[in-house]
mmCIF file of C-alpha atoms in Angstrom:
data_model
loop_
_atom_site.group_PDB
_atom_site.id
_atom_site.type_symbol
_atom_site.label_atom_id
_atom_site.label_comp_id
_atom_site.label_asym_id
_atom_site.label_seq_id
_atom_site.Cartn_x
_atom_site.Cartn_y
_atom_site.Cartn_z
ATOM 1 C CA MET A 1350 61.743 14.712 -45.454
ATOM 2 C CA THR A 1351 65.181 13.822 -43.657
ATOM 3 C CA VAL A 1352 65.322 11.991 -40.505
ATOM 4 C CA ALA A 1353 66.665 15.233 -38.903
ATOM 5 C CA ASN A 1354 63.861 17.421 -40.192
ATOM 6 C CA THR A 1355 61.289 14.808 -39.088
ATOM 7 C CA GLN A 1356 62.882 15.133 -35.648
ATOM 8 C CA ARG A 1357 62.728 18.827 -35.545
ATOM 9 C CA THR A 1358 59.102 18.830 -36.737
ATOM 10 C CA ILE A 1359 57.974 16.248 -34.047
ATOM 11 C CA ASP A 1360 59.683 18.407 -31.579
ATOM 12 C CA ALA A 1361 57.683 21.449 -32.719
ATOM 13 C CA ILE A 1362 54.598 19.401 -32.685
ATOM 14 C CA TRP A 1363 55.201 18.244 -29.213
ATOM 15 C CA ARG A 1364 55.784 21.861 -27.790
ATOM 16 C CA ILE A 1365 52.376 22.756 -29.368
ATOM 17 C CA GLU A 1366 50.341 19.779 -28.407
ATOM 18 C CA SER A 1367 51.809 18.455 -25.210
ATOM 19 C CA ALA A 1368 49.847 20.635 -22.623
ATOM 20 C CA LYS A 1369 46.485 19.988 -24.441
ATOM 21 C CA LEU A 1370 47.376 16.201 -24.701
ATOM 22 C CA ILE A 1371 48.143 16.141 -20.934
ATOM 23 C CA ALA A 1372 45.014 18.151 -19.939
ATOM 24 C CA GLY A 1373 42.839 15.807 -21.925
ATOM 25 C CA LEU A 1374 44.447 12.730 -20.570
ATOM 26 C CA THR A 1375 44.246 14.204 -16.969
ATOM 27 C CA ARG A 1376 40.486 14.647 -17.356
ATOM 28 C CA MET A 1377 40.373 10.906 -18.288
ATOM 29 C CA VAL A 1378 42.661 9.181 -15.658
ATOM 30 C CA ARG A 1379 42.443 11.823 -13.044
ATOM 31 C CA ASP A 1380 46.126 11.596 -12.377
ATOM 32 C CA VAL A 1381 48.489 14.245 -13.762
ATOM 33 C CA GLY A 1382 51.534 12.143 -13.362
ATOM 34 C CA LEU A 1383 50.089 9.224 -15.148
ATOM 35 C CA ALA A 1384 48.681 11.680 -17.692
ATOM 36 C CA GLU A 1385 52.188 12.840 -18.500
ATOM 37 C CA ASP A 1386 53.603 9.444 -18.720
ATOM 38 C CA LEU A 1387 50.915 8.445 -21.252
ATOM 39 C CA ALA A 1388 51.682 11.595 -23.309
ATOM 40 C CA GLN A 1389 55.417 10.786 -23.266
ATOM 41 C CA ASP A 1390 54.685 7.228 -24.329
ATOM 42 C CA ALA A 1391 52.729 8.509 -27.163
ATOM 43 C CA LEU A 1392 55.663 10.777 -28.180
ATOM 44 C CA VAL A 1393 58.159 7.889 -28.023
ATOM 45 C CA ILE A 1394 55.772 5.919 -30.354
ATOM 46 C CA ALA A 1395 55.584 8.963 -32.880
ATOM 47 C CA LEU A 1396 59.363 9.377 -32.715
ATOM 48 C CA GLU A 1397 59.539 5.563 -33.954
ATOM 49 C CA ARG A 1398 56.886 5.467 -36.386
ATOM 50 C CA TRP A 1399 56.503 8.924 -37.959
ATOM 51 C CA PRO A 1400 59.925 8.887 -39.757
ATOM 52 C CA GLU A 1401 58.663 5.615 -41.575
ATOM 53 C CA ILE A 1402 55.041 6.491 -42.057
ATOM 54 C CA GLY A 1403 55.282 9.968 -42.424
ATOM 55 C CA ILE A 1404 53.715 12.821 -40.169
ATOM 56 C CA PRO A 1405 49.862 12.421 -39.875
ATOM 57 C CA ASP A 1406 47.483 15.115 -41.235
ATOM 58 C CA ASN A 1407 46.408 15.789 -37.673
ATOM 59 C CA PRO A 1408 49.151 14.973 -35.380
ATOM 60 C CA GLY A 1409 47.442 16.019 -32.135
ATOM 61 C CA ALA A 1410 44.679 13.561 -32.920
ATOM 62 C CA TRP A 1411 47.107 10.810 -33.643
ATOM 63 C CA LEU A 1412 48.984 11.568 -30.396
ATOM 64 C CA MET A 1413 45.700 11.615 -28.465
ATOM 65 C CA THR A 1414 44.329 8.141 -30.081
ATOM 66 C CA THR A 1415 47.736 6.519 -29.181
ATOM 67 C CA ALA A 1416 47.833 7.891 -25.579
ATOM 68 C CA LYS A 1417 44.256 6.766 -25.011
ATOM 69 C CA ARG A 1418 45.002 3.229 -26.228
ATOM 70 C CA ARG A 1419 48.129 3.185 -23.906
ATOM 71 C CA ALA A 1420 46.000 4.377 -20.909
ATOM 72 C CA ILE A 1421 43.507 1.401 -21.602
ATOM 73 C CA ASP A 1422 46.242 -1.168 -21.984
ATOM 74 C CA LEU A 1423 47.879 0.050 -18.866
ATOM 75 C CA LEU A 1424 44.616 -0.172 -16.797
ATOM 76 C CA ARG A 1425 44.085 -3.615 -18.151
ATOM 77 C CA ARG A 1426 47.415 -4.785 -17.173
ATOM 78 C CA ASN A 1427 47.180 -3.190 -13.720
ATOM 79 C CA LYS A 1428 43.530 -4.552 -13.046
ATOM 80 C CA VAL A 1429 42.370 -1.170 -11.989
ATOM 81 C CA ARG A 1430 38.814 -1.243 -10.706
ATOM 82 C CA ASP A 1431 36.180 -2.187 -13.289
ATOM 83 C CA GLN A 1432 34.401 1.129 -12.911
ATOM 84 C CA LYS A 1433 37.460 3.373 -13.659
ATOM 85 C CA TYR A 1434 38.093 1.088 -16.780
ATOM 86 C CA VAL A 1435 34.482 1.432 -17.963
ATOM 87 C CA GLU A 1436 34.689 5.117 -17.489
ATOM 88 C CA LEU A 1437 37.908 5.524 -19.583
ATOM 89 C CA ALA A 1438 36.718 2.953 -22.395
ATOM 90 C CA HIS A 1439 33.062 3.950 -22.479
ATOM 91 C CA ASN A 1440 33.367 5.927 -25.776
ATOM 92 C CA MET A 1441 35.627 3.886 -27.949
ATOM 93 C CA ASP A 1442 34.352 5.587 -30.924
ATOM 94 C CA LEU A 1443 36.473 8.608 -29.967
ATOM 95 C CA TYR A 1444 39.137 6.755 -32.139
ATOM 96 C CA THR A 1445 37.401 8.178 -35.271
ATOM 97 C CA GLU A 1446 39.309 11.016 -36.649
ATOM 98 C CA GLU A 1447 36.254 13.408 -36.638
ATOM 99 C CA ASP A 1448 35.388 13.023 -32.935
ATOM 100 C CA ILE A 1449 39.066 13.376 -31.814
ATOM 101 C CA ASP A 1450 39.268 16.722 -33.798
ATOM 102 C CA ALA A 1451 36.085 17.831 -31.956
ATOM 103 C CA ALA A 1452 37.562 17.051 -28.704
ATOM 104 C CA LEU A 1453 40.874 18.771 -29.349
ATOM 105 C CA ASP A 1454 39.288 21.820 -30.645
ATOM 106 C CA GLY A 1455 36.477 22.232 -28.261
ATOM 107 C CA GLU A 1456 36.314 20.879 -24.719
ATOM 108 C CA ILE A 1457 39.982 20.224 -24.451
ATOM 109 C CA HIS A 1458 40.703 24.016 -24.058
ATOM 110 C CA ASP A 1459 38.634 23.968 -21.054
ATOM 111 C CA ASP A 1460 40.669 21.065 -19.712
ATOM 112 C CA LEU A 1461 43.754 23.368 -19.879
ATOM 113 C CA LEU A 1462 42.133 25.838 -17.292
ATOM 114 C CA ARG A 1463 41.065 22.946 -15.143
ATOM 115 C CA LEU A 1464 44.663 21.467 -15.227
ATOM 116 C CA ILE A 1465 45.977 25.053 -14.116
ATOM 117 C CA PHE A 1466 43.552 25.213 -11.242
ATOM 118 C CA MET A 1467 44.701 21.664 -10.360
ATOM 119 C CA THR A 1468 48.228 22.484 -10.308
ATOM 120 C CA CYS A 1469 47.621 25.730 -8.319
ATOM 121 C CA HIS A 1470 46.004 23.962 -5.302
ATOM 122 C CA PRO A 1471 47.245 25.138 -2.175
ATOM 123 C CA VAL A 1472 48.540 21.598 -1.196
ATOM 124 C CA LEU A 1473 51.541 22.451 -3.336
ATOM 125 C CA SER A 1474 54.214 25.161 -2.492
ATOM 126 C CA GLN A 1475 54.714 28.084 -4.727
ATOM 127 C CA ASP A 1476 58.032 26.650 -6.090
ATOM 128 C CA ALA A 1477 56.341 23.199 -6.968
ATOM 129 C CA ARG A 1478 53.366 24.956 -8.618
ATOM 130 C CA VAL A 1479 55.871 27.069 -10.817
ATOM 131 C CA ALA A 1480 57.932 24.179 -11.682
ATOM 132 C CA LEU A 1481 55.179 21.987 -12.541
ATOM 133 C CA THR A 1482 53.537 24.586 -14.773
ATOM 134 C CA LEU A 1483 56.769 25.186 -16.752
ATOM 135 C CA ARG A 1484 57.001 21.284 -17.220
ATOM 136 C CA LEU A 1485 53.327 20.552 -18.089
ATOM 137 C CA LEU A 1486 52.133 23.700 -19.722
ATOM 138 C CA CYS A 1487 55.178 25.302 -21.117
ATOM 139 C CA GLY A 1488 56.818 22.215 -22.144
ATOM 140 C CA LEU A 1489 60.287 22.847 -20.706
ATOM 141 C CA THR A 1490 62.808 20.312 -19.856
ATOM 142 C CA THR A 1491 63.932 19.644 -16.431
ATOM 143 C CA ASP A 1492 67.375 21.293 -17.116
ATOM 144 C CA GLU A 1493 65.625 24.353 -18.528
ATOM 145 C CA ILE A 1494 63.376 24.695 -15.400
ATOM 146 C CA ALA A 1495 66.506 24.128 -13.082
ATOM 147 C CA ARG A 1496 68.447 27.044 -14.871
ATOM 148 C CA SER A 1497 65.251 29.438 -14.274
ATOM 149 C CA PHE A 1498 65.439 28.435 -10.700
ATOM 150 C CA LEU A 1499 69.199 28.594 -10.469
ATOM 151 C CA ALA A 1500 68.972 25.070 -8.876
ATOM 152 C CA ALA A 1501 70.320 21.608 -9.567
ATOM 153 C CA GLU A 1502 68.410 19.531 -12.128
ATOM 154 C CA SER A 1503 67.977 16.696 -9.795
ATOM 155 C CA THR A 1504 66.268 19.109 -7.115
ATOM 156 C CA ILE A 1505 63.952 20.122 -9.734
ATOM 157 C CA ALA A 1506 63.184 16.736 -10.869
ATOM 158 C CA GLN A 1507 62.538 15.538 -7.390
ATOM 159 C CA ARG A 1508 60.149 18.624 -6.954
ATOM 160 C CA ILE A 1509 58.150 17.898 -9.789
ATOM 161 C CA VAL A 1510 57.725 14.208 -8.986
ATOM 162 C CA ARG A 1511 56.646 15.102 -5.455
ATOM 163 C CA ALA A 1512 54.320 17.581 -6.777
ATOM 164 C CA LYS A 1513 52.533 15.091 -8.806
ATOM 165 C CA ARG A 1514 52.319 12.424 -6.216
ATOM 166 C CA THR A 1515 50.861 15.090 -3.853
ATOM 167 C CA LEU A 1516 48.188 15.988 -6.257
ATOM 168 C CA ASN A 1517 47.349 12.297 -6.750
ATOM 169 C CA ALA A 1518 47.533 11.445 -2.908
ATOM 170 C CA GLU A 1519 45.427 14.409 -1.980
ATOM 171 C CA LYS A 1520 42.876 13.517 -4.851
ATOM 172 C CA VAL A 1521 42.854 17.142 -5.933
ATOM 173 C CA PRO A 1522 39.803 17.533 -8.291
ATOM 174 C CA PHE A 1523 40.281 18.301 -11.942
ATOM 175 C CA GLU A 1524 37.872 21.137 -11.984
ATOM 176 C CA VAL A 1525 37.573 25.095 -11.956
ATOM 177 C CA PRO A 1526 36.514 25.789 -8.548
ATOM 178 C CA VAL A 1527 33.721 28.339 -7.739
ATOM 179 C CA GLY A 1528 33.198 30.905 -4.796
ATOM 180 C CA ASP A 1529 35.758 31.457 -2.255
ATOM 181 C CA GLU A 1530 37.709 28.570 -3.336
ATOM 182 C CA LEU A 1531 38.235 30.241 -6.858
ATOM 183 C CA LYS A 1532 39.299 33.457 -5.103
ATOM 184 C CA GLU A 1533 41.894 31.563 -2.996
ATOM 185 C CA ARG A 1534 43.558 30.124 -5.860
ATOM 186 C CA LEU A 1535 43.152 32.963 -8.428
ATOM 187 C CA ALA A 1536 46.494 34.603 -7.597
ATOM 188 C CA ALA A 1537 48.394 31.338 -8.257
ATOM 189 C CA VAL A 1538 46.369 30.785 -11.432
ATOM 190 C CA LEU A 1539 47.210 34.350 -12.639
ATOM 191 C CA GLU A 1540 51.009 33.794 -11.841
ATOM 192 C CA VAL A 1541 50.847 30.487 -13.830
ATOM 193 C CA ILE A 1542 49.243 32.160 -16.945
ATOM 194 C CA TYR A 1543 51.696 35.122 -16.637
ATOM 195 C CA LEU A 1544 54.637 32.639 -16.617
ATOM 196 C CA MET A 1545 53.007 30.857 -19.552
ATOM 197 C CA PHE A 1546 52.833 33.998 -21.497
ATOM 198 C CA ASN A 1547 56.294 35.197 -20.836
ATOM 199 C CA GLU A 1548 57.832 31.777 -21.925
ATOM 200 C CA GLY A 1549 56.069 32.349 -25.306
ATOM 201 C CA TYR A 1550 57.027 36.011 -25.396
ATOM 202 C CA SER A 1551 60.690 35.377 -24.840
ATOM 203 C CA ALA A 1552 61.503 31.757 -25.121
ATOM 204 C CA THR A 1553 63.898 30.405 -22.374
ATOM 205 C CA SER A 1554 65.774 28.250 -24.897
ATOM 206 C CA GLY A 1555 65.596 26.711 -28.428
ATOM 207 C CA ASP A 1556 66.101 28.019 -31.697
ATOM 208 C CA HIS A 1557 63.101 30.458 -31.671
ATOM 209 C CA TRP A 1558 62.841 33.779 -29.991
ATOM 210 C CA ILE A 1559 59.162 33.823 -29.664
ATOM 211 C CA ARG A 1560 56.556 31.053 -29.219
ATOM 212 C CA PRO A 1561 53.386 32.749 -30.289
ATOM 213 C CA LEU A 1562 51.038 29.885 -29.929
ATOM 214 C CA LEU A 1563 51.968 29.697 -26.091
ATOM 215 C CA CYS A 1564 51.170 33.365 -25.904
ATOM 216 C CA GLN A 1565 47.884 32.896 -27.590
ATOM 217 C CA GLU A 1566 46.722 30.126 -25.323
ATOM 218 C CA ALA A 1567 47.772 32.122 -22.238
ATOM 219 C CA LEU A 1568 45.847 35.042 -23.449
ATOM 220 C CA ARG A 1569 42.646 32.976 -24.190
ATOM 221 C CA LEU A 1570 42.803 31.455 -20.689
ATOM 222 C CA GLY A 1571 43.103 35.078 -19.406
ATOM 223 C CA ARG A 1572 40.040 36.210 -21.217
ATOM 224 C CA VAL A 1573 38.218 33.114 -19.971
ATOM 225 C CA LEU A 1574 39.212 33.967 -16.389
ATOM 226 C CA ALA A 1575 37.851 37.615 -16.921
ATOM 227 C CA GLU A 1576 34.510 36.105 -17.755
ATOM 228 C CA ILE A 1577 34.654 33.894 -14.654
ATOM 229 C CA ALA A 1578 35.827 36.522 -12.288
ATOM 230 C CA PRO A 1579 34.828 39.932 -13.874
ATOM 231 C CA GLN A 1580 35.188 41.829 -10.467
ATOM 232 C CA GLU A 1581 38.791 40.949 -10.051
ATOM 233 C CA SER A 1582 40.972 43.897 -10.977
ATOM 234 C CA GLU A 1583 44.125 41.922 -11.506
ATOM 235 C CA VAL A 1584 42.561 39.437 -13.857
ATOM 236 C CA HIS A 1585 41.758 42.435 -16.024
ATOM 237 C CA GLY A 1586 45.277 43.875 -15.505
ATOM 238 C CA LEU A 1587 46.864 40.705 -16.638
ATOM 239 C CA VAL A 1588 44.583 40.483 -19.861
ATOM 240 C CA ALA A 1589 45.453 44.019 -20.476
ATOM 241 C CA LEU A 1590 49.165 43.342 -20.133
ATOM 242 C CA MET A 1591 48.908 40.294 -22.547
ATOM 243 C CA GLU A 1592 46.731 42.016 -25.168
ATOM 244 C CA ILE A 1593 49.261 45.083 -25.398
ATOM 245 C CA GLN A 1594 52.218 42.728 -25.561
ATOM 246 C CA SER A 1595 50.730 40.557 -28.124
ATOM 247 C CA SER A 1596 50.205 43.563 -30.524
ATOM 248 C CA ARG A 1597 53.993 43.657 -31.058
ATOM 249 C CA PHE A 1598 54.393 40.099 -32.088
ATOM 250 C CA ARG A 1599 54.736 40.687 -35.879
ATOM 251 C CA THR A 1600 57.511 43.278 -35.162
ATOM 252 C CA ARG A 1601 59.461 41.342 -32.593
ATOM 253 C CA VAL A 1602 61.420 39.336 -35.072
ATOM 254 C CA ASN A 1603 62.461 40.056 -38.661
ATOM 255 C CA ALA A 1604 62.033 37.875 -41.973
ATOM 256 C CA ALA A 1605 65.059 35.801 -40.792
ATOM 257 C CA GLY A 1606 63.653 35.093 -37.301
ATOM 258 C CA GLU A 1607 66.122 37.617 -35.543
ATOM 259 C CA PRO A 1608 65.203 39.508 -32.636
ATOM 260 C CA VAL A 1609 64.200 43.206 -32.941
ATOM 261 C CA LEU A 1610 64.489 45.077 -29.946
ATOM 262 C CA LEU A 1611 61.618 47.450 -28.807
ATOM 263 C CA MET A 1612 63.082 50.733 -29.736
ATOM 264 C CA ASP A 1613 63.844 49.374 -33.230
ATOM 265 C CA GLN A 1614 60.317 47.938 -33.814
ATOM 266 C CA ASN A 1615 58.157 49.409 -36.526
ATOM 267 C CA ARG A 1616 55.165 50.831 -34.431
ATOM 268 C CA ALA A 1617 52.914 51.268 -37.651
ATOM 269 C CA GLN A 1618 52.686 47.438 -37.638
ATOM 270 C CA TRP A 1619 51.674 46.898 -34.072
ATOM 271 C CA ASP A 1620 48.172 45.533 -33.909
ATOM 272 C CA ARG A 1621 45.873 48.330 -33.048
ATOM 273 C CA LEU A 1622 42.927 46.008 -32.343
ATOM 274 C CA LEU A 1623 44.991 44.230 -29.584
ATOM 275 C CA ILE A 1624 46.022 47.554 -28.125
ATOM 276 C CA ARG A 1625 42.458 48.931 -28.030
ATOM 277 C CA ARG A 1626 41.584 45.676 -26.275
ATOM 278 C CA GLY A 1627 44.355 45.859 -23.895
ATOM 279 C CA LEU A 1628 43.500 49.538 -22.969
ATOM 280 C CA ALA A 1629 39.874 48.712 -22.356
ATOM 281 C CA ALA A 1630 40.853 45.818 -20.150
ATOM 282 C CA LEU A 1631 43.105 48.182 -18.253
ATOM 283 C CA GLU A 1632 40.280 50.551 -17.744
ATOM 284 C CA ARG A 1633 38.204 47.953 -16.389
ATOM 285 C CA SER A 1634 41.028 46.987 -13.968
ATOM 286 C CA GLN A 1635 41.211 50.722 -12.672
ATOM 287 C CA LYS A 1636 37.365 50.897 -12.290
ATOM 288 C CA ALA A 1637 37.491 48.225 -9.985
ATOM 289 C CA GLY A 1638 38.126 50.692 -7.224
ATOM 290 C CA ARG A 1639 41.219 49.088 -5.765
ATOM 291 C CA PRO A 1640 45.124 50.157 -5.938
ATOM 292 C CA LEU A 1641 46.676 48.919 -9.108
ATOM 293 C CA GLY A 1642 48.364 45.472 -8.606
ATOM 294 C CA PRO A 1643 51.406 44.172 -10.270
ATOM 295 C CA TYR A 1644 49.880 43.017 -13.419
ATOM 296 C CA ALA A 1645 47.769 46.248 -13.900
ATOM 297 C CA LEU A 1646 50.993 48.248 -13.239
ATOM 298 C CA GLN A 1647 52.900 46.358 -15.914
ATOM 299 C CA ALA A 1648 49.972 46.908 -18.156
ATOM 300 C CA ALA A 1649 50.086 50.671 -17.595
ATOM 301 C CA ILE A 1650 53.741 50.546 -18.585
ATOM 302 C CA SER A 1651 53.031 48.684 -21.690
ATOM 303 C CA ALA A 1652 50.313 51.216 -22.464
ATOM 304 C CA CYS A 1653 52.914 54.050 -22.274
ATOM 305 C CA HIS A 1654 54.860 52.274 -25.178
ATOM 306 C CA ALA A 1655 51.708 51.527 -27.146
ATOM 307 C CA GLU A 1656 50.397 55.047 -26.888
ATOM 308 C CA ALA A 1657 53.662 56.770 -28.077
ATOM 309 C CA PRO A 1658 53.704 57.228 -31.760
ATOM 310 C CA THR A 1659 57.505 56.792 -32.025
ATOM 311 C CA ALA A 1660 60.057 55.471 -29.686
ATOM 312 C CA ALA A 1661 61.479 58.846 -29.302
ATOM 313 C CA GLU A 1662 58.139 60.127 -27.954
ATOM 314 C CA THR A 1663 57.764 57.538 -25.161
ATOM 315 C CA ASN A 1664 56.893 59.049 -21.679
ATOM 316 C CA TRP A 1665 59.880 57.567 -19.894
ATOM 317 C CA ILE A 1666 59.353 59.631 -16.881
ATOM 318 C CA ARG A 1667 56.038 58.184 -16.440
ATOM 319 C CA ILE A 1668 57.366 54.730 -16.886
ATOM 320 C CA ALA A 1669 60.066 55.148 -14.374
ATOM 321 C CA ALA A 1670 57.362 56.338 -11.963
ATOM 322 C CA LEU A 1671 55.125 53.225 -12.674
ATOM 323 C CA TYR A 1672 58.110 50.856 -12.070
ATOM 324 C CA GLU A 1673 58.724 52.778 -8.695
ATOM 325 C CA ALA A 1674 55.087 51.915 -7.773
ATOM 326 C CA LEU A 1675 55.504 48.361 -8.981
ATOM 327 C CA SER A 1676 58.740 48.021 -6.845
ATOM 328 C CA ARG A 1677 56.559 48.808 -3.765
ATOM 329 C CA VAL A 1678 53.790 46.338 -4.464
ATOM 330 C CA SER A 1679 55.807 43.659 -5.853
ATOM 331 C CA PRO A 1680 59.611 44.212 -5.037
ATOM 332 C CA SER A 1681 62.064 42.040 -6.870
ATOM 333 C CA PRO A 1682 65.629 42.510 -8.365
ATOM 334 C CA ILE A 1683 64.045 42.033 -11.802
ATOM 335 C CA VAL A 1684 61.719 44.924 -11.340
ATOM 336 C CA GLU A 1685 64.511 46.952 -10.017
ATOM 337 C CA LEU A 1686 66.542 46.128 -13.308
ATOM 338 C CA ASN A 1687 63.628 47.183 -15.360
ATOM 339 C CA ARG A 1688 63.483 50.432 -13.331
ATOM 340 C CA ALA A 1689 67.060 51.072 -14.034
ATOM 341 C CA VAL A 1690 66.339 50.956 -17.766
ATOM 342 C CA ALA A 1691 63.610 53.373 -17.387
ATOM 343 C CA ILE A 1692 65.555 55.677 -15.254
ATOM 344 C CA SER A 1693 68.454 55.730 -17.828
ATOM 345 C CA MET A 1694 66.093 56.503 -20.517
ATOM 346 C CA ALA A 1695 64.409 59.211 -18.529
ATOM 347 C CA PHE A 1696 67.589 60.849 -16.830
ATOM 348 C CA GLY A 1697 70.401 59.434 -18.581
ATOM 349 C CA PRO A 1698 72.672 56.223 -18.535
ATOM 350 C CA ASP A 1699 74.840 57.212 -15.654
ATOM 351 C CA PHE A 1700 71.878 56.995 -13.120
ATOM 352 C CA GLY A 1701 70.580 53.812 -14.500
ATOM 353 C CA LEU A 1702 74.214 52.291 -14.376
ATOM 354 C CA GLN A 1703 74.258 53.161 -10.634
ATOM 355 C CA ILE A 1704 71.231 50.998 -10.045
ATOM 356 C CA VAL A 1705 72.514 48.149 -12.052
ATOM 357 C CA ASP A 1706 75.882 48.158 -10.474
ATOM 358 C CA GLY A 1707 73.998 47.845 -7.037
ATOM 359 C CA LEU A 1708 72.454 44.692 -8.364
ATOM 360 C CA SER A 1709 75.523 43.007 -9.289
ATOM 361 C CA ALA A 1710 75.940 41.198 -5.857
ATOM 362 C CA GLU A 1711 72.236 40.103 -5.887
ATOM 363 C CA PRO A 1712 72.434 36.234 -5.518
ATOM 364 C CA SER A 1713 69.100 35.639 -7.573
ATOM 365 C CA LEU A 1714 70.634 37.418 -10.486
ATOM 366 C CA LYS A 1715 73.848 35.456 -10.721
ATOM 367 C CA GLY A 1716 72.814 33.387 -13.700
ATOM 368 C CA TYR A 1717 70.172 36.059 -15.115
ATOM 369 C CA HIS A 1718 71.669 36.999 -18.468
ATOM 370 C CA LEU A 1719 69.766 40.281 -18.801
ATOM 371 C CA LEU A 1720 71.697 41.904 -15.991
ATOM 372 C CA PRO A 1721 74.965 41.863 -17.969
ATOM 373 C CA SER A 1722 72.933 42.649 -21.037
ATOM 374 C CA VAL A 1723 71.422 45.541 -19.524
ATOM 375 C CA ARG A 1724 74.785 46.696 -18.202
ATOM 376 C CA GLY A 1725 76.378 46.420 -21.754
ATOM 377 C CA ASP A 1726 73.643 48.672 -23.292
ATOM 378 C CA LEU A 1727 74.256 51.346 -20.639
ATOM 379 C CA LEU A 1728 78.079 51.142 -21.047
ATOM 380 C CA VAL A 1729 77.670 51.512 -24.932
ATOM 381 C CA LYS A 1730 75.645 54.843 -24.408
ATOM 382 C CA LEU A 1731 78.534 56.014 -22.101
ATOM 383 C CA GLY A 1732 81.214 55.178 -24.733
ATOM 384 C CA ARG A 1733 82.772 52.458 -22.686
ATOM 385 C CA LEU A 1734 82.790 49.838 -25.570
ATOM 386 C CA ASP A 1735 85.530 47.639 -24.179
ATOM 387 C CA GLU A 1736 83.545 46.835 -21.038
ATOM 388 C CA ALA A 1737 80.274 46.700 -23.032
ATOM 389 C CA ARG A 1738 81.678 43.955 -25.024
ATOM 390 C CA VAL A 1739 82.890 41.896 -22.148
ATOM 391 C CA GLU A 1740 79.381 42.234 -20.793
ATOM 392 C CA PHE A 1741 77.528 41.233 -24.040
ATOM 393 C CA GLU A 1742 79.881 38.266 -24.291
ATOM 394 C CA ARG A 1743 79.025 37.156 -20.757
ATOM 395 C CA ALA A 1744 75.238 37.512 -21.373
ATOM 396 C CA ALA A 1745 75.459 35.451 -24.406
ATOM 397 C CA SER A 1746 77.148 32.667 -22.520
ATOM 398 C CA MET A 1747 74.356 32.550 -20.006
ATOM 399 C CA THR A 1748 71.342 32.499 -22.178
ATOM 400 C CA ARG A 1749 70.058 29.215 -23.685
ATOM 401 C CA ASN A 1750 67.922 30.812 -26.579
ATOM 402 C CA ALA A 1751 69.994 30.519 -29.702
ATOM 403 C CA LYS A 1752 68.658 33.552 -31.458
ATOM 404 C CA GLU A 1753 69.315 35.624 -28.232
ATOM 405 C CA GLN A 1754 72.800 34.351 -28.233
ATOM 406 C CA GLU A 1755 73.228 35.536 -31.768
ATOM 407 C CA LEU A 1756 71.982 38.959 -31.003
ATOM 408 C CA LEU A 1757 74.353 39.433 -27.977
ATOM 409 C CA ARG A 1758 77.279 38.162 -29.790
ATOM 410 C CA GLY A 1759 76.604 40.628 -32.575
ATOM 411 C CA ARG A 1760 76.427 43.490 -30.137
ATOM 412 C CA ALA A 1761 79.766 42.342 -28.592
ATOM 413 C CA ALA A 1762 81.200 42.153 -32.233
ATOM 414 C CA GLU A 1763 79.984 45.757 -32.923
ATOM 415 C CA CYS A 1764 81.688 47.021 -29.806
ATOM 416 C CA ALA A 1765 85.002 45.238 -30.765
ATOM 417 C CA TYR A 1766 84.654 46.753 -34.303
ATOM 418 C CA ASP A 1767 84.012 50.392 -33.031
ATOM 419 C CA THR A 1768 86.996 50.104 -30.607
ATOM 420 C CA SER A 1769 89.356 48.983 -33.525
ATOM 421 C CA LYS A 1770 88.621 52.016 -35.802
#
């Protein structure tokens, strides 16, 4: 394997293992900032050694072993209190491959949920929680997070550092709370899992359109939450949304890894088991006896697509109505943009374009690539190909995902080709 290929493989392994690694280390050292530093140290050592010795059969276990040894060395050097050192070094036999495998495959998954509840503690602001989640659980770089916030990289870096310091200073426990405290944090936890799933469903950057393992982990955490809080309507709503969206994974990219848009997907290949699970979760959400919240409404929209045998048979009028309801319970420019798409499908592109044009001055959408992308699609349907080409090119320049850039540039080229005939 070449050095370049090894580097790419290590990067992929890090994206898969980093959240579990940080969660497991946080359980041991009770300091999320220190845990991330230790995980990064292990990554640096891997980058130095793996090109020479080869990638281990179980890279996650190798990273965990290396990080734990670094933790013990650090505690020795800093003369941390004897009791904390004893707690950490108590079971040195965890360095055996079998025991580390068991830790990674078993309890470590519960550690991820504990980490989410820890980072969703009310001592942190919403922006800090979101930034820390994208960093620790989704593995995004500070630059990528800054782009999603439309903020300076230095601002986001400071926000993340302050958040980790606050968690440590306030001695926020590494646990899943119970009773009223669980309910108080539940909305923030759901938002974190939702963000985690969305990053997997449509990657912010990188060479891949989707990150299925991230979605699978978010869905697993959602299912665990549904067991912990079975009476909470929105927990079932989020699970329903993730189940139904996950059913499309095998059709979201083609054999070359290129994106396949919803209307072009082969619905016969959608996973019917996941759809049935999603519809059942949506029914549980509806039976809770409360008005549908934002996650349940989005799940109901996804259900409309899942229940339509073909794209042409989709009930776009119902979807438009559901987006109208969503805009009332959770108003945002992105919801409005999605409503514009539904309106255009139900009543014609002219109506959708009016809504999109009204969003053009929205500050929060200034760097959002889907705004010009949607506008380009509507312009194509109206036959205004020169304008559409400009919009697709602008959208391509705004996204950081390589596959999405290729898709948008391809659509721009199609517009140029049609106008040249």
